[in-house]
GROMACS .gro file of N, CA and C in nm:
model
  432
    1UNK      N    1  -1.453  -7.685  -5.084
    1UNK     CA    2  -1.528  -7.592  -5.078
    1UNK      C    3  -1.523  -7.457  -5.144
    2UNK      N    4  -1.410  -7.404  -5.055
    2UNK     CA    5  -1.358  -7.283  -5.156
    2UNK      C    6  -1.264  -7.309  -5.232
    3UNK      N    7  -1.269  -7.279  -5.343
    3UNK     CA    8  -1.152  -7.288  -5.434
    3UNK      C    9  -1.049  -7.202  -5.414
    4UNK      N   10  -0.938  -7.211  -5.288
    4UNK     CA   11  -0.831  -7.120  -5.281
    4UNK      C   12  -0.694  -7.183  -5.323
    5UNK      N   13  -0.601  -7.121  -5.387
    5UNK     CA   14  -0.466  -7.186  -5.432
    5UNK      C   15  -0.359  -7.101  -5.319
    6UNK      N   16  -0.269  -7.206  -5.316
    6UNK     CA   17  -0.157  -7.169  -5.228
    6UNK      C   18  -0.116  -7.014  -5.240
    7UNK      N   19  -0.103  -6.977  -5.358
    7UNK     CA   20  -0.024  -6.824  -5.379
    7UNK      C   21  -0.161  -6.714  -5.332
    8UNK      N   22  -0.295  -6.746  -5.340
    8UNK     CA   23  -0.367  -6.657  -5.294
    8UNK      C   24  -0.382  -6.701  -5.110
    9UNK      N   25  -0.350  -6.787  -5.077
    9UNK     CA   26  -0.352  -6.819  -4.954
    9UNK      C   27  -0.216  -6.707  -4.875
   10UNK      N   28  -0.126  -6.736  -4.937
   10UNK     CA   29   0.007  -6.654  -4.871
   10UNK      C   30  -0.018  -6.539  -4.930
   11UNK      N   31  -0.086  -6.460  -5.015
   11UNK     CA   32  -0.129  -6.305  -5.050
   11UNK      C   33  -0.224  -6.288  -4.906
   12UNK      N   34  -0.330  -6.358  -4.882
   12UNK     CA   35  -0.411  -6.343  -4.760
   12UNK      C   36  -0.358  -6.333  -4.645
   13UNK      N   37  -0.215  -6.397  -4.615
   13UNK     CA   38  -0.151  -6.430  -4.480
   13UNK      C   39  -0.070  -6.292  -4.488
   14UNK      N   40  -0.015  -6.260  -4.616
   14UNK     CA   41   0.071  -6.114  -4.621
   14UNK      C   42  -0.010  -5.994  -4.574
   15UNK      N   43  -0.134  -5.991  -4.620
   15UNK     CA   44  -0.187  -5.896  -4.625
   15UNK      C   45  -0.271  -5.880  -4.455
   16UNK      N   46  -0.313  -6.006  -4.428
   16UNK     CA   47  -0.346  -6.017  -4.265
   16UNK      C   48  -0.207  -5.949  -4.165
   17UNK      N   49  -0.091  -5.982  -4.211
   17UNK     CA   50   0.023  -5.940  -4.143
   17UNK      C   51   0.035  -5.795  -4.123
   18UNK      N   52   0.020  -5.759  -4.239
   18UNK     CA   53   0.046  -5.589  -4.282
   18UNK      C   54  -0.067  -5.529  -4.195
   19UNK      N   55  -0.208  -5.548  -4.197
   19UNK     CA   56  -0.299  -5.472  -4.173
   19UNK      C   57  -0.337  -5.485  -3.997
   20UNK      N   58  -0.303  -5.618  -3.969
   20UNK     CA   59  -0.355  -5.653  -3.824
   20UNK      C   60  -0.213  -5.636  -3.728
   21UNK      N   61  -0.111  -5.651  -3.788
   21UNK     CA   62   0.032  -5.632  -3.720
   21UNK      C   63   0.041  -5.756  -3.671
   22UNK      N   64   0.204  -5.774  -3.663
   22UNK     CA   65   0.264  -5.922  -3.608
   22UNK      C   66   0.228  -5.905  -3.444
   23UNK      N   67   0.188  -5.827  -3.383
   23UNK     CA   68   0.154  -5.833  -3.221
   23UNK      C   69  -0.022  -5.869  -3.193
   24UNK      N   70  -0.067  -5.864  -3.288
   24UNK     CA   71  -0.229  -5.901  -3.268
   24UNK      C   72  -0.282  -6.010  -3.337
   25UNK      N   73  -0.172  -6.044  -3.431
   25UNK     CA   74  -0.218  -6.158  -3.540
   25UNK      C   75  -0.227  -6.256  -3.464
   26UNK      N   76  -0.196  -6.355  -3.362
   26UNK     CA   77  -0.215  -6.448  -3.303
   26UNK      C   78  -0.345  -6.459  -3.230
   27UNK      N   79  -0.389  -6.331  -3.181
   27UNK     CA   80  -0.531  -6.314  -3.115
   27UNK      C   81  -0.646  -6.352  -3.233
   28UNK      N   82  -0.603  -6.248  -3.346
   28UNK     CA   83  -0.693  -6.249  -3.450
   28UNK      C   84  -0.714  -6.425  -3.520
   29UNK      N   85  -0.593  -6.493  -3.487
   29UNK     CA   86  -0.637  -6.633  -3.548
   29UNK      C   87  -0.701  -6.709  -3.467
   30UNK      N   88  -0.691  -6.680  -3.358
   30UNK     CA   89  -0.729  -6.775  -3.233
   30UNK      C   90  -0.896  -6.730  -3.290
   31UNK      N   91  -0.936  -6.606  -3.301
   31UNK     CA   92  -1.085  -6.535  -3.296
   31UNK      C   93  -1.108  -6.599  -3.420
   32UNK      N   94  -1.067  -6.640  -3.534
   32UNK     CA   95  -1.112  -6.691  -3.658
   32UNK      C   96  -1.112  -6.781  -3.638
   33UNK      N   97  -1.015  -6.878  -3.566
   33UNK     CA   98  -1.037  -7.033  -3.550
   33UNK      C   99  -1.163  -7.084  -3.446
   34UNK      N  100  -1.214  -6.968  -3.340
   34UNK     CA  101  -1.334  -7.003  -3.280
   34UNK      C  102  -1.440  -6.993  -3.353
   35UNK      N  103  -1.450  -6.881  -3.439
   35UNK     CA  104  -1.563  -6.854  -3.512
   35UNK      C  105  -1.599  -6.965  -3.610
   36UNK      N  106  -1.473  -7.025  -3.672
   36UNK     CA  107  -1.495  -7.137  -3.762
   36UNK      C  108  -1.516  -7.239  -3.684
   37UNK      N  109  -1.510  -7.310  -3.573
   37UNK     CA  110  -1.575  -7.378  -3.477
   37UNK      C  111  -1.716  -7.360  -3.468
   38UNK      N  112  -1.752  -7.274  -3.398
   38UNK     CA  113  -1.887  -7.251  -3.381
   38UNK      C  114  -1.981  -7.294  -3.524
   39UNK      N  115  -1.933  -7.220  -3.647
   39UNK     CA  116  -2.004  -7.232  -3.772
   39UNK      C  117  -1.982  -7.352  -3.794
   40UNK      N  118  -1.921  -7.459  -3.780
   40UNK     CA  119  -1.899  -7.595  -3.806
   40UNK      C  120  -2.021  -7.644  -3.690
   41UNK      N  121  -1.992  -7.650  -3.558
   41UNK     CA  122  -2.086  -7.681  -3.466
   41UNK      C  123  -2.259  -7.656  -3.505
   42UNK      N  124  -2.276  -7.559  -3.571
   42UNK     CA  125  -2.405  -7.516  -3.586
   42UNK      C  126  -2.427  -7.597  -3.715
   43UNK      N  127  -2.339  -7.603  -3.833
   43UNK     CA  128  -2.409  -7.702  -3.966
   43UNK      C  129  -2.431  -7.826  -3.909
   44UNK      N  130  -2.328  -7.870  -3.808
   44UNK     CA  131  -2.352  -8.008  -3.779
   44UNK      C  132  -2.459  -8.021  -3.693
   45UNK      N  133  -2.544  -7.913  -3.630
   45UNK     CA  134  -2.676  -7.937  -3.586
   45UNK      C  135  -2.781  -7.927  -3.652
   46UNK      N  136  -2.750  -7.835  -3.772
   46UNK     CA  137  -2.860  -7.829  -3.877
   46UNK      C  138  -2.873  -7.954  -3.948
   47UNK      N  139  -2.744  -8.042  -3.974
   47UNK     CA  140  -2.730  -8.160  -4.060
   47UNK      C  141  -2.794  -8.271  -4.014
   48UNK      N  142  -2.778  -8.250  -3.859
   48UNK     CA  143  -2.844  -8.391  -3.743
   48UNK      C  144  -2.981  -8.341  -3.768
   49UNK      N  145  -3.030  -8.224  -3.771
   49UNK     CA  146  -3.174  -8.216  -3.752
   49UNK      C  147  -3.238  -8.259  -3.884
   50UNK      N  148  -3.181  -8.199  -3.998
   50UNK     CA  149  -3.232  -8.232  -4.130
   50UNK      C  150  -3.231  -8.358  -4.138
   51UNK      N  151  -3.112  -8.456  -4.104
   51UNK     CA  152  -3.116  -8.583  -4.113
   51UNK      C  153  -3.253  -8.646  -4.028
   52UNK      N  154  -3.253  -8.616  -3.905
   52UNK     CA  155  -3.376  -8.649  -3.839
   52UNK      C  156  -3.499  -8.647  -3.896
   53UNK      N  157  -3.537  -8.532  -3.960
   53UNK     CA  158  -3.644  -8.480  -4.027
   53UNK      C  159  -3.670  -8.607  -4.154
   54UNK      N  160  -3.543  -8.628  -4.225
   54UNK     CA  161  -3.560  -8.710  -4.315
   54UNK      C  162  -3.589  -8.874  -4.292
   55UNK      N  163  -3.535  -8.884  -4.193
   55UNK     CA  164  -3.572  -9.009  -4.120
   55UNK      C  165  -3.702  -9.042  -4.060
   56UNK      N  166  -3.757  -8.961  -4.014
   56UNK     CA  167  -3.888  -8.978  -3.961
   56UNK      C  168  -3.966  -8.967  -4.075
   57UNK      N  169  -3.960  -8.928  -4.182
   57UNK     CA  170  -4.064  -8.911  -4.281
   57UNK      C  171  -4.049  -9.025  -4.388
   58UNK      N  172  -3.933  -9.082  -4.388
   58UNK     CA  173  -3.920  -9.244  -4.432
   58UNK      C  174  -3.971  -9.342  -4.359
   59UNK      N  175  -3.973  -9.312  -4.235
   59UNK     CA  176  -4.029  -9.397  -4.093
   59UNK      C  177  -4.181  -9.407  -4.127
   60UNK      N  178  -4.246  -9.265  -4.136
   60UNK     CA  179  -4.387  -9.273  -4.154
   60UNK      C  180  -4.403  -9.307  -4.289
   61UNK      N  181  -4.374  -9.277  -4.408
   61UNK     CA  182  -4.389  -9.341  -4.505
   61UNK      C  183  -4.377  -9.495  -4.513
   62UNK      N  184  -4.254  -9.542  -4.458
   62UNK     CA  185  -4.284  -9.733  -4.436
   62UNK      C  186  -4.372  -9.753  -4.347
   63UNK      N  187  -4.440  -9.681  -4.240
   63UNK     CA  188  -4.543  -9.724  -4.149
   63UNK      C  189  -4.683  -9.738  -4.237
   64UNK      N  190  -4.686  -9.638  -4.345
   64UNK     CA  191  -4.825  -9.579  -4.401
   64UNK      C  192  -4.830  -9.735  -4.505
   65UNK      N  193  -4.727  -9.754  -4.564
   65UNK     CA  194  -4.739  -9.884  -4.653
   65UNK      C  195  -4.713 -10.012  -4.612
   66UNK      N  196  -4.690 -10.018  -4.430
   66UNK     CA  197  -4.708 -10.135  -4.414
   66UNK      C  198  -4.861 -10.160  -4.363
   67UNK      N  199  -4.913 -10.067  -4.322
   67UNK     CA  200  -5.038 -10.070  -4.286
   67UNK      C  201  -5.130 -10.067  -4.387
   68UNK      N  202  -5.096 -10.020  -4.492
   68UNK     CA  203  -5.192 -10.079  -4.628
   68UNK      C  204  -5.184 -10.186  -4.646
   69UNK      N  205  -5.057 -10.279  -4.639
   69UNK     CA  206  -5.034 -10.400  -4.693
   69UNK      C  207  -5.097 -10.516  -4.601
   70UNK      N  208  -5.090 -10.442  -4.469
   70UNK     CA  209  -5.185 -10.522  -4.357
   70UNK      C  210  -5.317 -10.558  -4.387
   71UNK      N  211  -5.371 -10.435  -4.431
   71UNK     CA  212  -5.511 -10.438  -4.423
   71UNK      C  213  -5.541 -10.530  -4.586
   72UNK      N  214  -5.441 -10.499  -4.676
   72UNK     CA  215  -5.473 -10.584  -4.797
   72UNK      C  216  -5.491 -10.745  -4.762
   73UNK      N  217  -5.402 -10.768  -4.693
   73UNK     CA  218  -5.364 -10.911  -4.632
   73UNK      C  219  -5.498 -10.965  -4.563
   74UNK      N  220  -5.547 -10.884  -4.432
   74UNK     CA  221  -5.629 -10.900  -4.358
   74UNK      C  222  -5.789 -10.914  -4.468
   75UNK      N  223  -5.801 -10.809  -4.566
   75UNK     CA  224  -5.904 -10.863  -4.647
   75UNK      C  225  -5.891 -10.987  -4.690
   76UNK      N  226  -5.762 -11.025  -4.751
   76UNK     CA  227  -5.777 -11.120  -4.834
   76UNK      C  228  -5.767 -11.290  -4.767
   77UNK      N  229  -5.700 -11.257  -4.640
   77UNK     CA  230  -5.730 -11.387  -4.547
   77UNK      C  231  -5.785 -11.355  -4.439
   78UNK      N  232  -5.923 -11.357  -4.395
   78UNK     CA  233  -5.995 -11.312  -4.283
   78UNK      C  234  -5.952 -11.418  -4.159
   79UNK      N  235  -5.978 -11.382  -4.054
   79UNK     CA  236  -5.931 -11.408  -3.929
   79UNK      C  237  -6.024 -11.557  -3.915
   80UNK      N  238  -5.972 -11.661  -3.832
   80UNK     CA  239  -6.078 -11.773  -3.812
   80UNK      C  240  -6.105 -11.745  -3.657
   81UNK      N  241  -6.217 -11.826  -3.620
   81UNK     CA  242  -6.216 -11.808  -3.472
   81UNK      C  243  -6.109 -11.869  -3.392
   82UNK      N  244  -6.083 -11.790  -3.272
   82UNK     CA  245  -5.944 -11.832  -3.171
   82UNK      C  246  -5.986 -11.963  -3.093
   83UNK      N  247  -6.111 -11.997  -3.073
   83UNK     CA  248  -6.131 -12.117  -2.996
   83UNK      C  249  -6.197 -12.218  -3.087
   84UNK      N  250  -6.140 -12.305  -3.153
   84UNK     CA  251  -6.226 -12.408  -3.228
   84UNK      C  252  -6.291 -12.490  -3.126
   85UNK      N  253  -6.410 -12.548  -3.199
   85UNK     CA  254  -6.516 -12.656  -3.101
   85UNK      C  255  -6.470 -12.787  -3.138
   86UNK      N  256  -6.425 -12.850  -3.038
   86UNK     CA  257  -6.389 -13.041  -3.089
   86UNK      C  258  -6.520 -13.088  -3.024
   87UNK      N  259  -6.541 -13.202  -3.075
   87UNK     CA  260  -6.636 -13.288  -3.022
   87UNK      C  261  -6.537 -13.388  -2.952
   88UNK      N  262  -6.580 -13.461  -2.842
   88UNK     CA  263  -6.528 -13.582  -2.774
   88UNK      C  264  -6.491 -13.674  -2.863
   89UNK      N  265  -6.586 -13.709  -2.945
   89UNK     CA  266  -6.566 -13.860  -3.007
   89UNK      C  267  -6.480 -13.813  -3.147
   90UNK      N  268  -6.454 -13.696  -3.164
   90UNK     CA  269  -6.387 -13.668  -3.293
   90UNK      C  270  -6.221 -13.722  -3.267
   91UNK      N  271  -6.166 -13.663  -3.167
   91UNK     CA  272  -6.032 -13.709  -3.121
   91UNK      C  273  -6.042 -13.684  -2.981
   92UNK      N  274  -5.987 -13.811  -2.910
   92UNK     CA  275  -5.991 -13.779  -2.772
   92UNK      C  276  -5.844 -13.717  -2.713
   93UNK      N  277  -5.748 -13.721  -2.822
   93UNK     CA  278  -5.609 -13.690  -2.764
   93UNK      C  279  -5.640 -13.500  -2.777
   94UNK      N  280  -5.733 -13.444  -2.924
   94UNK     CA  281  -5.724 -13.312  -2.918
   94UNK      C  282  -5.845 -13.280  -2.833
   95UNK      N  283  -5.947 -13.364  -2.778
   95UNK     CA  284  -6.041 -13.297  -2.664
   95UNK      C  285  -5.934 -13.252  -2.539
   96UNK      N  286  -5.826 -13.358  -2.503
   96UNK     CA  287  -5.780 -13.320  -2.385
   96UNK      C  288  -5.680 -13.214  -2.403
   97UNK      N  289  -5.637 -13.161  -2.517
   97UNK     CA  290  -5.573 -13.029  -2.502
   97UNK      C  291  -5.655 -12.878  -2.468
   98UNK      N  292  -5.654 -12.846  -2.392
   98UNK     CA  293  -5.707 -12.698  -2.327
   98UNK      C  294  -5.612 -12.575  -2.335
   99UNK      N  295  -5.681 -12.477  -2.368
   99UNK     CA  296  -5.611 -12.324  -2.332
   99UNK      C  297  -5.613 -12.259  -2.212
  100UNK      N  298  -5.468 -12.232  -2.185
  100UNK     CA  299  -5.492 -12.190  -2.006
  100UNK      C  300  -5.530 -12.033  -2.085
  101UNK      N  301  -5.536 -11.946  -1.945
  101UNK     CA  302  -5.540 -11.802  -1.960
  101UNK      C  303  -5.483 -11.727  -2.028
  102UNK      N  304  -5.354 -11.729  -2.080
  102UNK     CA  305  -5.283 -11.703  -2.192
  102UNK      C  306  -5.288 -11.741  -2.304
  103UNK      N  307  -5.355 -11.817  -2.347
  103UNK     CA  308  -5.397 -11.866  -2.453
  103UNK      C  309  -5.310 -11.980  -2.507
  104UNK      N  310  -5.224 -12.037  -2.449
  104UNK     CA  311  -5.127 -12.124  -2.453
  104UNK      C  312  -5.172 -12.265  -2.438
  105UNK      N  313  -5.177 -12.370  -2.496
  105UNK     CA  314  -5.209 -12.502  -2.505
  105UNK      C  315  -5.183 -12.590  -2.351
  106UNK      N  316  -5.264 -12.634  -2.308
  106UNK     CA  317  -5.205 -12.696  -2.158
  106UNK      C  318  -5.286 -12.828  -2.150
  107UNK      N  319  -5.178 -12.943  -2.131
  107UNK     CA  320  -5.270 -13.070  -2.134
  107UNK      C  321  -5.314 -13.117  -1.996
  108UNK      N  322  -5.437 -13.167  -2.025
  108UNK     CA  323  -5.539 -13.198  -1.888
  108UNK      C  324  -5.477 -13.349  -1.868
  109UNK      N  325  -5.455 -13.444  -1.992
  109UNK     CA  326  -5.444 -13.562  -1.952
  109UNK      C  327  -5.289 -13.617  -1.976
  110UNK      N  328  -5.237 -13.709  -1.967
  110UNK     CA  329  -5.088 -13.774  -1.999
  110UNK      C  330  -5.103 -13.816  -2.114
  111UNK      N  331  -4.971 -13.775  -2.204
  111UNK     CA  332  -5.002 -13.820  -2.333
  111UNK      C  333  -4.974 -13.947  -2.351
  112UNK      N  334  -5.033 -13.993  -2.480
  112UNK     CA  335  -5.029 -14.135  -2.506
  112UNK      C  336  -4.919 -14.163  -2.603
  113UNK      N  337  -4.854 -14.250  -2.558
  113UNK     CA  338  -4.715 -14.303  -2.659
  113UNK      C  339  -4.781 -14.371  -2.763
  114UNK      N  340  -4.785 -14.361  -2.913
  114UNK     CA  341  -4.830 -14.435  -2.987
  114UNK      C  342  -4.744 -14.502  -3.070
  115UNK      N  343  -4.610 -14.560  -3.011
  115UNK     CA  344  -4.521 -14.673  -3.050
  115UNK      C  345  -4.510 -14.767  -2.951
  116UNK      N  346  -4.501 -14.879  -2.947
  116UNK     CA  347  -4.449 -14.993  -2.841
  116UNK      C  348  -4.310 -14.961  -2.814
  117UNK      N  349  -4.277 -15.025  -2.682
  117UNK     CA  350  -4.151 -15.017  -2.650
  117UNK      C  351  -4.085 -15.119  -2.738
  118UNK      N  352  -3.945 -15.165  -2.764
  118UNK     CA  353  -3.870 -15.229  -2.819
  118UNK      C  354  -3.862 -15.370  -2.764
  119UNK      N  355  -3.875 -15.472  -2.799
  119UNK     CA  356  -3.876 -15.583  -2.746
  119UNK      C  357  -3.757 -15.610  -2.677
  120UNK      N  358  -3.743 -15.699  -2.579
  120UNK     CA  359  -3.644 -15.731  -2.472
  120UNK      C  360  -3.593 -15.828  -2.581
  121UNK      N  361  -3.403 -15.812  -2.561
  121UNK     CA  362  -3.333 -15.893  -2.608
  121UNK      C  363  -3.284 -16.030  -2.506
  122UNK      N  364  -3.272 -16.136  -2.586
  122UNK     CA  365  -3.249 -16.260  -2.518
  122UNK      C  366  -3.072 -16.216  -2.491
  123UNK      N  367  -2.993 -16.315  -2.377
  123UNK     CA  368  -2.873 -16.337  -2.374
  123UNK      C  369  -2.779 -16.350  -2.493
  124UNK      N  370  -2.844 -16.453  -2.567
  124UNK     CA  371  -2.775 -16.493  -2.709
  124UNK      C  372  -2.762 -16.378  -2.785
  125UNK      N  373  -2.854 -16.302  -2.790
  125UNK     CA  374  -2.873 -16.202  -2.913
  125UNK      C  375  -2.760 -16.111  -2.850
  126UNK      N  376  -2.761 -16.064  -2.742
  126UNK     CA  377  -2.675 -15.958  -2.663
  126UNK      C  378  -2.509 -15.989  -2.704
  127UNK      N  379  -2.524 -16.115  -2.677
  127UNK     CA  380  -2.345 -16.158  -2.683
  127UNK      C  381  -2.329 -16.167  -2.810
  128UNK      N  382  -2.426 -16.200  -2.914
  128UNK     CA  383  -2.392 -16.181  -3.059
  128UNK      C  384  -2.364 -16.035  -3.108
  129UNK      N  385  -2.451 -15.982  -3.051
  129UNK     CA  386  -2.424 -15.807  -3.104
  129UNK      C  387  -2.315 -15.737  -3.059
  130UNK      N  388  -2.242 -15.830  -2.898
  130UNK     CA  389  -2.121 -15.751  -2.863
  130UNK      C  390  -2.009 -15.834  -2.900
  131UNK      N  391  -2.040 -15.936  -2.984
  131UNK     CA  392  -1.917 -16.049  -3.046
  131UNK      C  393  -1.869 -16.127  -2.949
  132UNK      N  394  -1.923 -16.157  -2.832
  132UNK     CA  395  -1.869 -16.226  -2.722
  132UNK      C  396  -1.938 -16.367  -2.749
  133UNK      N  397  -1.811 -16.450  -2.751
  133UNK     CA  398  -1.887 -16.593  -2.779
  133UNK      C  399  -1.949 -16.612  -2.624
  134UNK      N  400  -2.081 -16.697  -2.631
  134UNK     CA  401  -2.161 -16.722  -2.529
  134UNK      C  402  -2.111 -16.865  -2.452
  135UNK      N  403  -2.140 -16.868  -2.336
  135UNK     CA  404  -2.005 -16.966  -2.293
  135UNK      C  405  -2.100 -17.124  -2.292
  136UNK      N  406  -2.044 -17.204  -2.371
  136UNK     CA  407  -2.100 -17.311  -2.397
  136UNK      C  408  -2.156 -17.405  -2.284
  137UNK      N  409  -2.277 -17.435  -2.306
  137UNK     CA  410  -2.333 -17.497  -2.197
  137UNK      C  411  -2.249 -17.679  -2.168
  138UNK      N  412  -2.225 -17.666  -2.032
  138UNK     CA  413  -2.147 -17.809  -1.977
  138UNK      C  414  -2.208 -17.932  -1.983
  139UNK      N  415  -2.202 -18.012  -2.047
  139UNK     CA  416  -2.296 -18.134  -2.033
  139UNK      C  417  -2.312 -18.184  -1.914
  140UNK      N  418  -2.415 -18.240  -1.868
  140UNK     CA  419  -2.420 -18.297  -1.737
  140UNK      C  420  -2.320 -18.384  -1.700
  141UNK      N  421  -2.239 -18.384  -1.628
  141UNK     CA  422  -2.116 -18.512  -1.593
  141UNK      C  423  -2.184 -18.628  -1.553
  142UNK      N  424  -2.154 -18.733  -1.587
  142UNK     CA  425  -2.204 -18.863  -1.528
  142UNK      C  426  -2.146 -18.918  -1.407
  143UNK      N  427  -2.189 -18.936  -1.328
  143UNK     CA  428  -2.160 -18.946  -1.180
  143UNK      C  429  -2.127 -19.126  -1.175
  144UNK      N  430  -2.022 -19.150  -1.113
  144UNK     CA  431  -2.024 -19.322  -1.089
  144UNK      C  432  -2.139 -19.372  -0.970
   0.00000   0.00000   0.00000
């Protein structure tokens, strides 16, 4: 900030000691320190205010660019109607979907599963998949 050499600082301290005197020098140093602290505080507030103004200007510019881009997109892609009309013969599944009061889909019928359940396995298929040999059928015993 200020280009003060150590020799110039020593000369300034020596002049202050001679002019102010050793008795009042601590009070003078404290006064100068308080003054410098207040000056830094004012500069900090000024800098913060300036930064806020710059941020607000940038935000305003960004909002203007966003509004222009939004207007361009709305011109290129016009909005479609919110409630499409579906005929019941078109698709019974689509016609069963209604919109509730908040615009969310609400089902009026139970959904239909479009894939069949897997076939049931026989005992032999289960045993073969588990690697367990199936108990051999015992031949009917001959009774005498």
